[in-house]
Amino acid sequence: SSELTQDPAVSVALGQTATITCQGDSLRKYYASWYQQKPGQAPLLVIYDKLNRPSGIPDRFSGSSSGDTASLTITGAQAEDEAAYYCNSRDSSGNHVVFGGGTRLTVL
Amino acid sequence: QLQLQESGPGLVKPSETLSLICTVSGDSISSPHHYWGWIRQAPGKGLEWMGAIFYTGSTYNSPSLKSRVTMLVDTSKNQFSLRLNSVTAADTAVYYCARLGRSGSSDWFDPWGQGTLVTVSS
């Protein structure tokens, strides 16, 4: 079982805001990073170190954190944003990497 | 442009050892700023971190796989490798290599290789 918990599925209407959450005790101390994975493709980093966006990632993707929960927000979701999203961080010991179980985002 | 490419057998027999190599191009694996990691994904499942290695050879591994995983780095070839012994069908997965960035408070993988499917079957 993962130390980071994500909702299995989230849906959002086209053009609306989607929020995907990642919960875990370690997030009180460590930051989350987020990945987008489309079918048959490798994961793509979309947010790192809680709120930083790699070059080439649209600014509709943003990250935040509060307490034991990190959030990925997609403001104005597009059809191409339909994918699985994974968070990762460190475990409670700080010595290992952990991934959340993933959230499948559907854009309606 | 940094690229990573996994290579190795696509089929491994149960109880044998899975061996993969990740070739890095566009950056030196001897960078003091990054680790290099392995992540796998069983069919239809989520991502599982396996371990990471520094160019000095220092490693840290997933506790659940620690006793079965060996990672090595070859700076002369700009490659790092993964060996997973005593494999079972549960080790069937797409195996990814990726560069691991670290700050004081987080870790992130970017970029990723395209992944290679390894099937464990007799």
Short mmCIF file of C-alpha atoms in Angstrom, two decimals:
data_model
loop_
_atom_site.label_atom_id
_atom_site.label_comp_id
_atom_site.label_asym_id
_atom_site.label_seq_id
_atom_site.Cartn_x
_atom_site.Cartn_y
_atom_site.Cartn_z
CA SER A 1 0.00 0.00 0.00
CA SER A 2 1.15 3.54 -0.79
CA GLU A 3 1.87 6.12 1.88
CA LEU A 4 0.32 8.67 -0.47
CA THR A 5 -3.41 8.43 -1.16
CA GLN A 6 -5.10 9.71 -4.29
CA ASP A 7 -8.72 9.49 -5.39
CA PRO A 8 -8.94 6.88 -8.16
CA ALA A 9 -10.94 9.08 -10.51
CA VAL A 10 -11.89 12.72 -10.99
CA SER A 11 -13.99 14.24 -13.73
CA VAL A 12 -14.20 17.83 -14.92
CA ALA A 13 -16.19 19.66 -17.54
CA LEU A 14 -14.24 21.08 -20.44
CA GLY A 15 -12.89 24.51 -19.54
CA GLN A 16 -13.58 24.12 -15.84
CA THR A 17 -11.13 23.66 -12.95
CA ALA A 18 -9.98 20.24 -11.84
CA THR A 19 -8.31 19.60 -8.51
CA ILE A 20 -6.47 16.36 -7.85
CA THR A 21 -5.31 15.68 -4.31
CA CYS A 22 -2.58 13.60 -2.71
CA GLN A 23 -2.73 12.88 1.01
CA GLY A 24 -0.11 11.51 3.35
CA ASP A 25 1.60 12.25 6.66
CA SER A 26 4.94 12.78 4.95
CA LEU A 27 3.49 15.75 3.07
CA ARG A 28 3.55 17.71 6.30
CA LYS A 29 7.32 17.73 5.94
CA TYR A 30 8.09 17.02 2.29
CA TYR A 31 6.81 18.47 -0.96
CA ALA A 32 4.99 16.64 -3.72
CA SER A 33 5.74 16.48 -7.41
CA TRP A 34 3.18 15.57 -10.06
CA TYR A 35 3.21 13.56 -13.27
CA GLN A 36 0.81 13.22 -16.19
CA GLN A 37 0.64 9.87 -17.93
CA LYS A 38 -1.32 9.23 -21.09
CA PRO A 39 -2.02 5.67 -22.31
CA GLY A 40 1.05 3.99 -23.74
CA GLN A 41 3.35 6.87 -22.79
CA ALA A 42 5.93 7.48 -20.12
CA PRO A 43 4.99 9.82 -17.28
CA LEU A 44 5.64 13.52 -17.81
CA LEU A 45 6.62 15.82 -14.96
CA VAL A 46 4.13 18.69 -14.68
CA ILE A 47 4.88 20.11 -11.22
CA TYR A 48 7.95 19.65 -9.05
CA ASP A 49 9.01 20.74 -5.58
CA LYS A 50 5.39 21.58 -4.67
CA LEU A 51 4.69 24.39 -7.10
CA ASN A 52 7.33 24.67 -9.82
CA ARG A 53 6.40 24.06 -13.43
CA PRO A 54 8.97 22.64 -15.89
CA SER A 55 9.47 24.53 -19.09
CA GLY A 56 6.88 23.64 -21.70
CA ILE A 57 4.15 22.82 -19.20
CA PRO A 58 1.12 25.10 -19.66
CA ASP A 59 0.47 27.58 -16.88
CA ARG A 60 -3.00 26.12 -16.34
CA PHE A 61 -1.20 23.50 -14.24
CA SER A 62 -0.40 24.59 -10.69
CA GLY A 63 0.55 22.95 -7.43
CA SER A 64 -0.11 23.75 -3.80
CA SER A 65 -0.02 22.16 -0.40
CA SER A 66 -1.73 22.45 2.98
CA GLY A 67 -1.11 20.24 5.96
CA ASP A 68 -0.98 16.61 4.88
CA THR A 69 -2.48 17.25 1.44
CA ALA A 70 -0.89 18.35 -1.81
CA SER A 71 -3.02 19.46 -4.72
CA LEU A 72 -2.63 19.68 -8.46
CA THR A 73 -5.00 22.20 -10.03
CA ILE A 74 -5.78 22.41 -13.73
CA THR A 75 -7.48 25.73 -14.43
CA GLY A 76 -9.47 25.59 -17.63
CA ALA A 77 -9.08 21.88 -18.32
CA GLN A 78 -8.60 20.89 -21.95
CA ALA A 79 -9.44 17.65 -23.68
CA GLU A 80 -5.74 16.85 -23.94
CA ASP A 81 -5.46 16.94 -20.16
CA GLU A 82 -7.37 13.68 -19.90
CA ALA A 83 -4.81 11.31 -18.40
CA ALA A 84 -3.69 9.60 -15.23
CA TYR A 85 -1.96 11.84 -12.70
CA TYR A 86 0.48 10.63 -10.06
CA CYS A 87 2.01 12.41 -7.11
CA ASN A 88 5.30 11.48 -5.49
CA SER A 89 7.17 12.56 -2.42
CA ARG A 90 9.34 11.04 0.27
CA ASP A 91 8.11 8.58 2.82
CA SER A 92 7.81 9.48 6.49
CA SER A 93 11.42 8.51 7.14
CA GLY A 94 12.60 10.85 4.42
CA ASN A 95 14.83 8.10 3.07
CA HIS A 96 12.70 6.70 0.27
CA VAL A 97 10.57 7.85 -2.63
CA VAL A 98 6.90 7.00 -2.74
CA PHE A 99 4.22 7.42 -5.38
CA GLY A 100 0.51 7.88 -4.94
CA GLY A 101 -1.80 5.34 -6.47
CA GLY A 102 -2.80 7.67 -9.29
CA THR A 103 -5.93 9.58 -10.32
CA ARG A 104 -7.59 9.14 -13.68
CA LEU A 105 -8.88 12.50 -14.91
CA THR A 106 -11.79 12.51 -17.32
CA VAL A 107 -12.60 15.72 -19.21
CA LEU A 108 -16.29 15.76 -20.07
CA GLN B 1 18.43 17.53 -25.02
CA LEU B 2 18.62 14.96 -22.26
CA GLN B 3 17.32 11.54 -23.23
CA LEU B 4 17.24 8.20 -21.48
CA GLN B 5 16.79 4.83 -23.13
CA GLU B 6 16.16 1.49 -21.44
CA SER B 7 17.42 -1.72 -22.98
CA GLY B 8 17.38 -5.38 -22.07
CA PRO B 9 15.53 -8.66 -22.55
CA GLY B 10 11.78 -8.46 -22.83
CA LEU B 11 11.27 -11.94 -21.43
CA VAL B 12 12.75 -13.42 -18.28
CA LYS B 13 12.06 -16.83 -16.76
CA PRO B 14 10.76 -17.18 -13.20
CA SER B 15 13.49 -17.36 -10.55
CA GLU B 16 16.04 -15.81 -12.91
CA THR B 17 17.53 -12.33 -12.88
CA LEU B 18 16.13 -9.35 -14.74
CA SER B 19 18.84 -7.07 -16.11
CA LEU B 20 18.30 -3.67 -17.69
CA ILE B 21 20.55 -0.85 -18.80
CA CYS B 22 19.67 2.81 -19.08
CA THR B 23 21.76 4.84 -21.52
CA VAL B 24 21.88 8.57 -20.91
CA SER B 25 22.52 11.06 -23.70
CA GLY B 26 22.61 14.84 -23.58
CA ASP B 27 23.94 15.06 -20.03
CA SER B 28 26.73 13.52 -18.03
CA ILE B 29 25.74 10.82 -15.61
CA SER B 30 28.57 12.15 -13.46
CA SER B 31 26.61 15.29 -12.66
CA PRO B 32 26.81 16.00 -8.94
CA HIS B 33 23.30 17.46 -9.03
CA HIS B 34 21.25 14.38 -9.83
CA TYR B 35 20.58 10.81 -8.98
CA TRP B 36 19.39 8.29 -11.57
CA GLY B 37 16.40 6.16 -10.80
CA TRP B 38 14.31 3.16 -11.76
CA ILE B 39 10.53 3.04 -11.60
CA ARG B 40 8.25 0.26 -12.74
CA GLN B 41 4.59 -0.06 -13.60
CA ALA B 42 2.75 -3.37 -13.64
CA PRO B 43 0.08 -3.69 -16.35
CA GLY B 44 -2.89 -1.51 -15.47
CA LYS B 45 -1.32 -0.45 -12.18
CA GLY B 46 0.39 2.57 -10.70
CA LEU B 47 4.02 3.63 -10.49
CA GLU B 48 6.42 1.93 -8.10
CA TRP B 49 9.79 3.41 -7.20
CA MET B 50 12.54 0.82 -7.18
CA GLY B 51 15.69 2.71 -6.34
CA ALA B 52 18.22 5.32 -7.36
CA ILE B 53 21.97 5.60 -7.81
CA PHE B 54 24.48 8.46 -7.69
CA TYR B 55 27.46 8.61 -10.03
CA THR B 56 29.71 7.61 -7.15
CA GLY B 57 27.83 4.34 -6.90
CA SER B 58 25.91 5.28 -3.79
CA THR B 59 22.40 3.82 -3.90
CA TYR B 60 19.15 3.86 -2.05
CA ASN B 61 16.44 1.31 -2.73
CA SER B 62 12.80 0.68 -2.05
CA PRO B 63 12.47 -1.22 1.23
CA SER B 64 10.10 -3.69 -0.40
CA LEU B 65 12.65 -4.64 -3.07
CA LYS B 66 15.93 -3.90 -1.32
CA SER B 67 17.16 -7.46 -0.98
CA ARG B 68 16.53 -8.27 -4.64
CA VAL B 69 17.77 -5.09 -6.32
CA THR B 70 21.28 -4.23 -7.42
CA MET B 71 22.12 -1.01 -9.23
CA LEU B 72 25.42 -0.06 -10.83
CA VAL B 73 26.71 2.95 -12.71
CA ASP B 74 29.21 3.01 -15.58
CA THR B 75 30.39 6.57 -16.02
CA SER B 76 32.62 5.66 -18.97
CA LYS B 77 29.56 4.59 -20.94
CA ASN B 78 27.17 7.11 -19.39
CA GLN B 79 24.95 4.24 -18.33
CA PHE B 80 23.40 2.85 -15.21
CA SER B 81 21.89 -0.56 -14.70
CA LEU B 82 19.33 -2.51 -12.73
CA ARG B 83 19.38 -6.13 -11.69
CA LEU B 84 16.39 -7.73 -10.00
CA ASN B 85 16.89 -11.30 -8.89
CA SER B 86 14.50 -14.16 -8.15
CA VAL B 87 11.80 -12.73 -10.36
CA THR B 88 8.20 -13.94 -10.37
CA ALA B 89 5.19 -13.13 -12.50
CA ALA B 90 4.53 -10.22 -10.12
CA ASP B 91 7.63 -8.53 -11.54
CA THR B 92 6.07 -8.30 -14.99
CA ALA B 93 5.96 -4.57 -15.68
CA VAL B 94 7.10 -1.68 -17.81
CA TYR B 95 10.43 -0.56 -16.39
CA TYR B 96 11.39 3.09 -16.66
CA CYS B 97 14.63 4.86 -15.97
CA ALA B 98 14.64 8.57 -15.16
CA ARG B 99 16.84 11.35 -13.88
CA LEU B 100 16.09 12.16 -10.26
CA GLY B 101 16.24 15.73 -9.08
CA ARG B 102 16.39 16.42 -5.37
CA SER B 103 15.94 19.41 -3.12
CA GLY B 104 15.99 19.53 0.65
CA SER B 105 12.29 18.72 0.68
CA SER B 106 11.41 16.78 -2.44
CA ASP B 107 12.37 14.43 -5.23
CA TRP B 108 11.23 14.48 -8.81
CA PHE B 109 11.84 12.40 -11.92
CA ASP B 110 12.50 14.21 -15.18
CA PRO B 111 12.89 13.20 -17.90
CA TRP B 112 11.83 9.57 -18.20
CA GLY B 113 12.89 6.96 -20.68
CA GLN B 114 10.21 5.53 -22.92
CA GLY B 115 10.02 2.39 -20.81
CA THR B 116 10.58 -1.25 -21.63
CA LEU B 117 8.14 -4.08 -20.99
CA VAL B 118 9.62 -7.05 -19.19
CA THR B 119 7.49 -10.17 -18.97
CA VAL B 120 8.30 -12.92 -16.50
CA SER B 121 7.16 -16.22 -17.91
CA SER B 122 8.48 -19.68 -18.58
#
